[in-house]
XYZ file of C-alpha atoms in Angstrom:
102
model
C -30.463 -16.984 -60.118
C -29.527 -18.838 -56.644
C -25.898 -18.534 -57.263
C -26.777 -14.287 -57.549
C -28.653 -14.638 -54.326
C -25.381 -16.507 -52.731
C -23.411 -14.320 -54.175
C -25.500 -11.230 -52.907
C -26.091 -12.898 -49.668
C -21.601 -13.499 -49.142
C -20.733 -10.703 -50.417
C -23.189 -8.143 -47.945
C -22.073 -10.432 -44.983
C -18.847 -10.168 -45.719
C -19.005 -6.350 -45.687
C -21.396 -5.694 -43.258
C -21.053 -8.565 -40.624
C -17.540 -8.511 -40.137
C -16.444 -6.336 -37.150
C -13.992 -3.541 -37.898
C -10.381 -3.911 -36.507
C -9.375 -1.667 -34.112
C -6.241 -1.095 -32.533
C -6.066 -0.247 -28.888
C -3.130 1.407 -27.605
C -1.979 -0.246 -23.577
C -0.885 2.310 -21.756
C 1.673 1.044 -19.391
C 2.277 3.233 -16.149
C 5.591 1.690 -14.411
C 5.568 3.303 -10.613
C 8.471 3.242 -8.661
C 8.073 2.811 -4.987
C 11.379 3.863 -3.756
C 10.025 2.984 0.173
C 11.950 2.021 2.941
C 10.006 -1.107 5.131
C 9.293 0.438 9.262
C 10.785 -1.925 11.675
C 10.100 -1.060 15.030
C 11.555 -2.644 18.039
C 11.843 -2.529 22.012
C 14.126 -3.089 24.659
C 13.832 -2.514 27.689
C 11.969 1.075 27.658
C 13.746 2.117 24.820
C 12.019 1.888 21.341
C 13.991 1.850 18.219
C 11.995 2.815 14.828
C 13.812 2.503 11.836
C 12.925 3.687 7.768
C 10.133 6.131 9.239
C 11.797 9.293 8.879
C 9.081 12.127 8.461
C 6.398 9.670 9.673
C 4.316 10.045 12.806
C 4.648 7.426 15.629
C 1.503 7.315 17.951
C 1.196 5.266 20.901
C -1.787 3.429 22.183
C -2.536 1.600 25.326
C -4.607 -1.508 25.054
C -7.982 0.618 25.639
C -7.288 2.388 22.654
C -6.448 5.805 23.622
C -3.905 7.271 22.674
C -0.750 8.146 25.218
C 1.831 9.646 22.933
C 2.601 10.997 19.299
C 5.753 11.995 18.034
C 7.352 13.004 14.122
C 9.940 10.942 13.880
C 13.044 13.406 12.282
C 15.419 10.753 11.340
C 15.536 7.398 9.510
C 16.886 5.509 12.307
C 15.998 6.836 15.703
C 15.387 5.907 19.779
C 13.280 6.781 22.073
C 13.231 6.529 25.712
C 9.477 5.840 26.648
C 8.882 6.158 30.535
C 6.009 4.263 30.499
C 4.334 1.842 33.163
C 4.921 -2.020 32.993
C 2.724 -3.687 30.457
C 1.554 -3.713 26.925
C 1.002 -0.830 24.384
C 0.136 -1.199 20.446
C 3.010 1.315 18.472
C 2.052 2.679 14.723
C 3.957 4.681 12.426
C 2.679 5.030 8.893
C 0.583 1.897 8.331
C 2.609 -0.422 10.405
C 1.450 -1.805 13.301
C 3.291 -3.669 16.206
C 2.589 -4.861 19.378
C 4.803 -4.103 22.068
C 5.578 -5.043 25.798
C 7.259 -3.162 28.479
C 8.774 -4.930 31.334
């Protein structure tokens, strides 16, 4: 009589109580980011972005406001900036540079 309860007992934990086997599929999403890295540079008054073509470069003052915005058309371009003597935060895309006319 025990070993039919035992046997009872294994056998409906054995096919209730185990979980059920699954298989999940991964789906793997490989994205290329075929992006070229902004540099931006200055010299003088001249500023030289490169890798932003079809970007917008905007030009701050240290206050904040804005004092210029230009689409830059080509990948590697210059531009003269006629601005006063002193320091002015560039920004095309999401980079971000600090630069300093003399």
């Amino acid at each position: 009589m025990i070993k039919n309860i035992l046997f009872f007992s294994l056998a409906s934990v054995l096919i209730f109580g185990m979980p059920g086997v699954s298989r999940a599929e991964s789906a793997i999403e490989i994205i290329d980011n075929d992006y070229q890295t902004v540099t931006i540079s200055v010299q003088e008054s001249v500023l030289h972005v490169t890798g932003a073509n079809g970007q917008i470069l905007q030009i701050y003052n240290v206050a904040g406001m804005m004092i210029k915005s230009i689409k830059v058309d080509s990948n590697d371009r210059r531009y003269e900036l006629n601005l006063n003597k002193g320091c002015y935060i560039v920004k095309v895309g999401k980079t971000v540079r600090k630069v300093s006319i003399k």
